[in-house]
Coordinates of C-alpha atoms in Angstrom, one line a residue:
M26 CA -86.4 -92.0 23.3
N27 CA -84.7 -92.8 26.6
P28 CA -82.5 -90.0 27.6
S29 CA -80.2 -92.2 29.6
R30 CA -79.3 -94.1 26.5
A31 CA -79.1 -91.1 24.4
G32 CA -76.7 -89.2 26.7
P33 CA -73.6 -91.2 26.4
S34 CA -74.2 -91.6 22.7
S35 CA -74.5 -87.8 22.4
V36 CA -71.4 -87.2 24.5
Q37 CA -69.4 -89.7 22.4
G38 CA -70.6 -88.0 19.2
V39 CA -69.4 -84.6 20.5
A40 CA -66.1 -86.0 21.5
G41 CA -65.6 -87.5 18.1
S42 CA -66.1 -84.1 16.5
Q43 CA -63.4 -82.4 18.7
A44 CA -60.4 -80.6 17.0
P45 CA -57.4 -82.8 16.3
S46 CA -54.3 -82.8 18.6
P47 CA -51.3 -80.7 17.6
V48 CA -49.5 -83.8 16.3
N49 CA -52.5 -84.8 14.2
R50 CA -52.8 -81.2 13.0
A51 CA -49.2 -81.1 11.8
L52 CA -49.7 -84.4 10.0
S53 CA -52.8 -83.1 8.4
L54 CA -51.0 -80.0 7.2
R55 CA -48.2 -82.0 5.7
S56 CA -50.7 -84.2 3.9
D57 CA -52.6 -81.2 2.6
D58 CA -49.4 -79.5 1.4
A59 CA -48.3 -82.7 -0.4
T60 CA -51.4 -82.9 -2.4
S61 CA -52.0 -79.2 -3.1
P62 CA -50.8 -77.9 -6.5
Q63 CA -47.5 -76.0 -6.6
P64 CA -47.3 -72.6 -8.3
R65 CA -45.6 -72.8 -11.7
K66 CA -42.6 -70.6 -12.6
L67 CA -42.2 -68.7 -15.8
E68 CA -38.5 -68.7 -16.5
V69 CA -37.0 -66.7 -19.4
V70 CA -33.3 -67.2 -20.2
S71 CA -31.5 -64.6 -22.3
K72 CA -28.5 -66.2 -23.9
Q73 CA -25.7 -63.8 -24.9
A74 CA -22.1 -64.1 -26.0
T75 CA -19.2 -61.7 -26.2
K76 CA -16.8 -62.7 -28.9
V77 CA -13.2 -61.6 -28.5
T78 CA -10.3 -62.7 -30.6
A79 CA -6.8 -61.9 -29.4
L80 CA -4.0 -61.6 -31.9
S81 CA -0.8 -63.6 -31.2
T82 CA 2.6 -63.3 -32.9
K83 CA 5.9 -65.0 -32.1
L84 CA 9.5 -64.2 -32.9
E85 CA 12.3 -66.8 -33.0
W86 CA 15.7 -65.1 -33.2
K87 CA 19.0 -66.9 -33.3
I88 CA 22.0 -64.8 -32.4
D89 CA 25.3 -66.4 -33.2
Q90 CA 28.4 -66.1 -30.8
F91 CA 26.4 -64.4 -28.2
E92 CA 29.0 -65.0 -25.5
K93 CA 31.5 -63.0 -27.5
L94 CA 28.9 -60.3 -28.0
M95 CA 28.5 -59.9 -24.3
K96 CA 32.2 -59.3 -24.0
L97 CA 32.9 -57.2 -27.1
F98 CA 29.9 -55.0 -27.3
K99 CA 30.2 -51.7 -25.6
N100 CA 27.6 -50.5 -23.1
G101 CA 24.7 -49.0 -25.0
Q102 CA 25.3 -50.9 -28.2
N103 CA 22.3 -53.0 -29.2
L104 CA 20.8 -55.6 -31.5
I105 CA 17.4 -55.1 -33.0
S106 CA 15.3 -57.8 -34.4
R107 CA 13.4 -57.4 -37.6
Q108 CA 9.8 -56.4 -37.3
F109 CA 7.1 -59.0 -36.7
G110 CA 3.4 -59.0 -36.4
V111 CA 0.2 -60.5 -37.9
P112 CA -1.5 -59.7 -41.2
Q113 CA -4.8 -59.1 -39.4
A114 CA -3.3 -55.9 -37.8
P115 CA -0.7 -54.6 -40.3
T116 CA -0.3 -51.3 -38.5
V117 CA 1.0 -53.0 -35.3
C118 CA 4.6 -54.2 -35.5
W119 CA 7.1 -55.2 -32.9
E120 CA 10.8 -55.2 -32.4
L121 CA 12.9 -57.0 -29.8
H122 CA 15.9 -54.9 -28.6
V123 CA 18.9 -56.6 -26.9
Y124 CA 21.8 -54.9 -25.3
P125 CA 24.5 -57.6 -24.8
N126 CA 26.4 -55.4 -22.3
G127 CA 23.5 -53.4 -20.9
K128 CA 21.7 -50.3 -22.0
R129 CA 23.2 -47.8 -19.5
D130 CA 26.2 -47.5 -17.3
E131 CA 24.5 -49.1 -14.3
D132 CA 23.5 -52.1 -16.5
T133 CA 27.1 -53.1 -17.3
N134 CA 27.6 -56.9 -17.0
N135 CA 23.9 -57.5 -17.6
V136 CA 22.0 -58.1 -20.7
S137 CA 19.1 -55.6 -21.3
F138 CA 15.9 -56.6 -23.1
F139 CA 12.8 -54.7 -24.0
L140 CA 10.0 -54.9 -26.5
R141 CA 9.2 -52.0 -28.8
Q142 CA 6.0 -51.2 -30.8
V143 CA 6.9 -49.5 -34.1
G144 CA 3.8 -49.5 -36.2
L145 CA 1.0 -47.4 -34.6
Q146 CA 0.6 -43.8 -35.8
R147 CA 0.9 -40.8 -33.6
G148 CA -2.2 -40.2 -31.6
E149 CA -3.7 -43.7 -31.8
E150 CA -5.0 -45.3 -28.7
P151 CA -2.5 -47.5 -26.7
I152 CA -3.0 -51.3 -27.0
M153 CA -2.8 -53.5 -23.9
T154 CA -0.3 -56.3 -24.5
E155 CA 0.8 -59.4 -22.7
F156 CA 4.3 -60.6 -23.7
Q157 CA 7.0 -63.0 -22.6
I158 CA 10.6 -63.3 -23.6
Y159 CA 12.7 -66.4 -23.0
A160 CA 15.6 -68.4 -24.4
L161 CA 15.9 -72.1 -25.3
D162 CA 19.1 -73.7 -24.0
A163 CA 21.0 -76.6 -25.5
N164 CA 18.4 -79.0 -24.1
G165 CA 15.5 -77.0 -25.3
T166 CA 14.6 -75.9 -21.8
R167 CA 13.2 -72.4 -21.3
V168 CA 15.3 -69.8 -19.6
S169 CA 12.9 -67.0 -18.7
V170 CA 13.8 -63.4 -19.3
C171 CA 10.5 -61.7 -18.5
R172 CA 6.7 -62.0 -18.6
D173 CA 4.6 -58.8 -18.3
T174 CA 1.5 -57.0 -19.3
K175 CA 1.7 -53.4 -20.4
D176 CA 0.1 -51.0 -22.8
F177 CA 2.0 -49.7 -25.8
T178 CA 1.7 -46.5 -27.8
N179 CA 3.4 -45.2 -31.0
Q180 CA 7.1 -45.9 -31.1
Q181 CA 7.2 -47.0 -27.5
G182 CA 9.5 -49.5 -25.9
R183 CA 8.7 -51.2 -22.7
G184 CA 11.3 -52.7 -20.4
K185 CA 14.0 -52.7 -19.6
F186 CA 14.6 -56.2 -18.2
Q187 CA 18.0 -57.0 -16.8
V188 CA 19.4 -60.5 -16.9
S189 CA 22.9 -61.3 -15.6
R190 CA 25.6 -62.6 -17.9
E191 CA 25.9 -65.8 -15.8
K192 CA 22.2 -66.6 -16.4
M193 CA 22.5 -65.8 -20.1
T194 CA 25.6 -68.0 -20.4
T195 CA 23.6 -71.0 -19.1
A196 CA 21.0 -70.3 -21.8
L197 CA 23.5 -70.6 -24.7
R198 CA 23.5 -73.5 -27.1
M199 CA 26.4 -75.8 -27.8
D200 CA 27.6 -73.6 -30.7
G201 CA 27.6 -70.5 -28.5
S202 CA 24.4 -69.1 -30.1
L203 CA 21.4 -67.7 -28.2
M204 CA 17.9 -68.7 -29.3
L205 CA 15.5 -66.0 -28.2
I206 CA 11.7 -66.4 -28.3
C207 CA 9.3 -63.5 -27.9
E208 CA 5.6 -64.2 -27.7
V209 CA 3.1 -61.3 -27.9
E210 CA -0.7 -61.2 -27.5
Y211 CA -2.9 -58.2 -27.9
F212 CA -6.2 -57.0 -29.3
S213 CA -6.3 -55.3 -32.7
P214 CA -6.3 -51.5 -32.5
G215 CA -9.9 -50.1 -32.6
V216 CA -11.5 -53.4 -31.8
R217 CA -15.0 -53.1 -30.4
I218 CA -16.2 -55.6 -27.9
S219 CA -20.0 -56.0 -27.9
V220 CA -22.5 -58.4 -26.5
E221 CA -24.4 -60.5 -29.1
P222 CA -27.1 -63.1 -28.9
A223 CA -25.5 -66.5 -28.3
D224 CA -25.5 -69.2 -30.8
D225 CA -25.6 -72.8 -29.7
E226 CA -23.0 -73.6 -32.3
D227 CA -20.5 -70.9 -31.3
A228 CA -18.1 -73.5 -30.1
T229 CA -17.5 -74.9 -33.6
M230 CA -18.5 -71.8 -35.6
E231 CA -15.0 -70.4 -35.9
D232 CA -13.5 -73.7 -37.0
E233 CA -16.3 -74.2 -39.6
E234 CA -15.7 -70.7 -40.9
T235 CA -12.0 -71.4 -41.3
K236 CA -12.7 -74.6 -43.2
I237 CA -15.2 -72.9 -45.5
E238 CA -12.7 -70.1 -46.2
T239 CA -9.9 -72.6 -47.0
N240 CA -12.2 -74.6 -49.3
I241 CA -13.2 -71.4 -51.2
R242 CA -9.5 -70.5 -51.7
E243 CA -8.7 -74.0 -52.9
N244 CA -11.7 -74.2 -55.2
N245 CA -10.8 -70.8 -56.7
K246 CA -7.2 -72.0 -57.3
R247 CA -8.5 -75.1 -59.0
M248 CA -10.8 -73.0 -61.1
L249 CA -7.9 -70.8 -62.2
D250 CA -5.6 -73.7 -63.0
S251 CA -8.3 -75.7 -64.9
E252 CA -9.5 -72.7 -66.8
L253 CA -13.0 -73.6 -66.0
F254 CA -15.6 -71.2 -67.5
T255 CA -13.1 -68.5 -68.1
D256 CA -14.3 -65.5 -70.1
C257 CA -11.2 -63.3 -70.5
V258 CA -7.5 -63.7 -71.4
I259 CA -4.5 -61.8 -70.1
K260 CA -1.7 -61.8 -72.6
V261 CA 1.9 -61.3 -71.5
G262 CA 4.2 -61.6 -74.4
A263 CA 3.9 -65.1 -75.8
K264 CA 2.2 -66.4 -72.7
Q265 CA -1.4 -66.0 -71.6
I266 CA -3.5 -66.5 -68.5
K267 CA -7.2 -67.4 -68.8
A268 CA -9.3 -65.8 -66.1
H269 CA -12.8 -64.7 -65.0
R270 CA -13.9 -61.1 -65.3
C271 CA -16.0 -61.3 -62.1
I272 CA -12.9 -62.2 -60.1
L273 CA -10.6 -59.6 -61.7
G274 CA -13.3 -56.9 -61.4
Q275 CA -14.1 -57.8 -57.8
H276 CA -10.5 -57.2 -56.6
S277 CA -9.2 -54.5 -58.9
P278 CA -11.0 -51.2 -59.6
V279 CA -8.9 -50.8 -62.7
F280 CA -10.1 -54.2 -64.2
R281 CA -13.6 -53.4 -63.1
S282 CA -13.5 -50.1 -65.0
M283 CA -12.2 -51.8 -68.1
F284 CA -15.0 -54.4 -68.2
N285 CA -17.7 -51.8 -67.4
N286 CA -16.8 -49.5 -70.3
D287 CA -18.2 -50.9 -73.5
T288 CA -16.0 -48.7 -75.7
M289 CA -12.8 -50.4 -74.4
I290 CA -11.3 -53.3 -76.3
E291 CA -10.9 -55.3 -73.1
A292 CA -14.7 -55.2 -72.5
Q293 CA -15.5 -56.0 -76.1
N294 CA -13.3 -59.1 -76.7
G295 CA -12.1 -59.9 -73.2
I296 CA -8.4 -59.7 -74.1
I297 CA -6.1 -57.8 -71.8
D298 CA -2.5 -57.1 -73.1
I299 CA 0.1 -56.4 -70.4
S300 CA 3.4 -55.4 -71.8
D301 CA 5.0 -53.5 -69.0
F302 CA 5.4 -56.3 -66.5
K303 CA 6.9 -59.8 -66.5
Y304 CA 4.8 -62.9 -66.7
E305 CA 5.8 -63.9 -63.1
A306 CA 4.5 -60.7 -61.7
V307 CA 1.2 -60.8 -63.6
R308 CA 0.7 -64.4 -62.6
A309 CA 1.3 -63.5 -59.0
L310 CA -1.2 -60.7 -59.2
V311 CA -3.9 -63.0 -60.6
E312 CA -3.2 -65.8 -58.1
F313 CA -3.5 -63.3 -55.3
M314 CA -6.9 -62.1 -56.5
Y315 CA -8.2 -65.6 -56.7
T316 CA -6.7 -67.0 -53.4
G317 CA -5.5 -64.1 -51.3
G318 CA -1.9 -65.3 -51.6
T319 CA 0.8 -66.3 -54.0
D320 CA 3.9 -68.4 -53.8
A321 CA 5.9 -65.7 -55.6
L322 CA 6.1 -63.7 -52.4
E323 CA 8.0 -66.5 -50.7
T324 CA 11.0 -66.1 -53.0
S325 CA 14.1 -64.4 -51.9
N326 CA 14.3 -62.5 -55.2
G327 CA 13.7 -58.9 -54.1
G328 CA 13.4 -57.8 -57.7
I329 CA 10.3 -59.8 -58.4
I330 CA 8.7 -58.6 -55.2
E331 CA 9.3 -55.0 -56.2
E332 CA 7.7 -55.7 -59.6
I333 CA 4.7 -57.4 -57.9
L334 CA 4.3 -54.3 -55.8
A335 CA 4.5 -52.1 -58.9
I336 CA 1.7 -54.1 -60.7
A337 CA -0.4 -54.2 -57.6
D338 CA -0.1 -50.4 -57.4
K339 CA -1.1 -50.0 -61.0
Y340 CA -4.2 -52.2 -60.7
E341 CA -4.9 -51.0 -57.2
V342 CA -4.8 -54.4 -55.5
L343 CA -3.9 -52.8 -52.2
A344 CA -3.8 -56.0 -50.1
L345 CA -1.1 -57.4 -52.3
K346 CA 0.8 -54.1 -52.3
D347 CA 0.8 -54.1 -48.5
C348 CA 2.2 -57.6 -48.4
C349 CA 5.0 -56.6 -50.7
E350 CA 5.8 -53.5 -48.7
R351 CA 6.2 -55.5 -45.5
L352 CA 8.5 -58.0 -47.2
I353 CA 10.7 -55.3 -48.8
A354 CA 10.9 -53.5 -45.4
N355 CA 12.6 -56.5 -44.0
T356 CA 15.4 -56.2 -46.5
I357 CA 16.5 -52.7 -45.7
T358 CA 20.3 -52.4 -45.3
L359 CA 22.9 -49.6 -45.2
K360 CA 23.6 -50.3 -48.9
N361 CA 20.1 -50.3 -50.3
I362 CA 18.2 -47.8 -48.1
T363 CA 18.5 -45.0 -50.6
S364 CA 17.2 -47.0 -53.5
I365 CA 14.3 -48.4 -51.4
A366 CA 13.5 -44.9 -50.3
V367 CA 13.2 -43.8 -54.0
F368 CA 11.1 -46.9 -54.7
A369 CA 8.8 -46.2 -51.8
D370 CA 8.3 -42.6 -52.8
T371 CA 7.7 -43.6 -56.5
Y372 CA 4.8 -45.9 -55.6
S373 CA 3.4 -44.0 -52.6
A374 CA 4.3 -46.9 -50.4
S375 CA 3.7 -45.3 -47.0
Y376 CA 4.4 -48.5 -45.0
L377 CA 7.8 -48.9 -46.7
K378 CA 8.7 -45.2 -46.4
Q379 CA 8.0 -45.3 -42.7
A380 CA 10.4 -48.3 -42.5
V381 CA 13.0 -46.3 -44.3
T382 CA 12.5 -43.5 -41.9
R383 CA 12.9 -45.8 -38.9
Y384 CA 16.1 -47.4 -40.2
L385 CA 17.5 -43.9 -41.0
S386 CA 16.8 -42.7 -37.5
L387 CA 19.0 -45.5 -36.1
H388 CA 21.8 -45.2 -38.6
D389 CA 21.7 -41.6 -39.7
K390 CA 25.3 -40.8 -38.9
V391 CA 26.5 -43.6 -41.1
I392 CA 24.0 -43.2 -43.9
I393 CA 24.3 -39.5 -44.5
G394 CA 28.0 -39.9 -45.2
T395 CA 27.6 -42.5 -47.9
P396 CA 28.0 -41.7 -51.6
E397 CA 24.5 -43.0 -52.2
W398 CA 23.0 -40.5 -49.8
K399 CA 24.8 -37.7 -51.4
V400 CA 23.4 -38.7 -54.8
L401 CA 19.9 -38.9 -53.3
K402 CA 20.3 -35.5 -51.8
K403 CA 21.3 -34.1 -55.1
D404 CA 18.6 -35.8 -57.2
R405 CA 15.7 -35.9 -54.8
Q406 CA 16.1 -33.0 -52.4
G407 CA 12.4 -33.0 -51.5
L408 CA 12.5 -36.7 -50.6
V409 CA 15.6 -36.2 -48.4
T410 CA 13.9 -33.3 -46.6
E411 CA 10.7 -35.4 -46.0
L412 CA 12.7 -38.3 -44.6
L413 CA 14.8 -36.1 -42.2
E414 CA 11.7 -34.3 -41.0
E415 CA 10.0 -37.6 -40.1
V416 CA 13.2 -38.7 -38.3
V417 CA 13.1 -35.5 -36.2
L418 CA 9.3 -35.9 -35.4
G419 CA 9.8 -39.5 -34.5
R420 CA 12.6 -38.7 -32.0
D421 CA 10.5 -35.9 -30.4
D422 CA 7.7 -38.4 -29.9
S423 CA 10.1 -41.0 -28.5
H424 CA 11.6 -38.5 -26.1
R425 CA 8.1 -37.4 -24.8
S426 CA 7.1 -41.1 -24.4
S427 CA 10.3 -41.9 -22.6
S428 CA 10.0 -39.0 -20.2
S429 CA 6.4 -39.9 -19.3
E430 CA 7.1 -43.6 -18.7
G431 CA 10.4 -43.3 -16.8
S432 CA 12.7 -46.3 -16.8
S433 CA 9.8 -48.6 -17.9
G434 CA 9.6 -46.7 -21.2
D435 CA 13.2 -46.8 -22.1
L436 CA 13.8 -46.2 -25.8
P437 CA 16.9 -46.9 -27.8
G438 CA 19.0 -44.1 -29.3
S439 CA 20.6 -44.1 -32.7
S440 CA 24.0 -45.1 -31.5
G441 CA 23.8 -48.8 -32.4
L442 CA 25.6 -49.3 -35.7
F443 CA 24.9 -53.0 -35.3
S444 CA 21.1 -52.4 -35.3
Q445 CA 18.5 -53.1 -37.9
S446 CA 14.9 -52.0 -37.7
H447 CA 11.8 -51.9 -39.8
S448 CA 8.8 -49.8 -39.1
R449 CA 5.2 -49.7 -40.4
A450 CA 2.5 -47.1 -40.5
S451 CA -1.2 -47.1 -41.2
P452 CA -2.2 -47.3 -44.8
V453 CA -2.5 -43.6 -45.9
R454 CA -2.6 -44.0 -49.7
K455 CA -1.6 -41.2 -52.0
R456 CA -2.5 -42.3 -55.5
A457 CA 0.3 -42.0 -58.1
R458 CA 0.6 -43.8 -61.4
R459 CA 4.2 -44.6 -62.0
A460 CA 6.1 -46.7 -64.5
P461 CA 7.2 -50.1 -63.3
P462 CA 10.9 -50.8 -62.4
K463 CA 13.2 -51.6 -65.2

């Protein structure tokens, strides 16, 4: 081979094998990266949900001739709303207190407001609460009194919020009345907030559960009314109610005991004779066991509600008894407090007895001078002693709470003869079988 021809060819071959320039190298790297496989990620998602349900209750309170009350009420005299709350937390009850001419001397010419918690028992954990109080004027426009978030303990009032007379005058309606609104939100006492696995259908789950519960109640009511597949009869005089043993036994330990005992007539022939209560009360009891409610409780007839409480006590349908206690507590007055106290004691109605105690603590100077109280003192000395002891203990707790909170924990005294109040306590049941009211 001729070396002279081979040289240039060899040199050219060597040059063609030289390393690429920096620009070419960068292009080469990008090309290699684009075509090389990417590492795959292993992603694990843990879905969780924290379900929290806040309770909400609202008071609408119309106070007639409020402009006159601001002028005629003495400093320190107050108005107290009836208790309000929600059935889901029966031991938590609220009262709104209004002093048309101020709570203390320095509050004169102002209207004092504060919210009071009256249901929790001594020693229970405080509940954090968000609340707002406002009035609706003649045009339906809100006139704000306050909005705050505080924690409440047993028998504790939080305030006091001062509003000038001039501002309250602008909030009055055309007839001179004041329409007060109090909205309260809180968590049920003892609620436990936990993290649970999330459900993709959480957004609609609560609505679906509500619909299902409503359908069950409606179906149960139709089943009762149509007497479909009934297997027992409740006789009340000449009237009768056909029912189902499984429903009665599920909601009443007394009925359950009847049907489980083969030696009892009720278990043998399925006939239950009730002669110590009126038909209306028996019907209300049965309706409540089927549907969780009864129209009879919406009546203004206090006598029938007392009889429903009595039959609920006898057959141990405690949820119905509790509803009756709350309704009766809202009817306490200076005239009937002694008779309600006896009634509450007769049927071991602890909620109702606490309401009596609370009302007595606010009006003791008037009540202990009435003929009815003197008769009660003579006939039921033990009951009188118990009520007065509870009043004293309640005032001691209120004093300690007020001292620890300062002005923000202001509590009303017992001076307001214009006041009415109803309290509740947790359900501590002392079993006592009593005769129904005549």
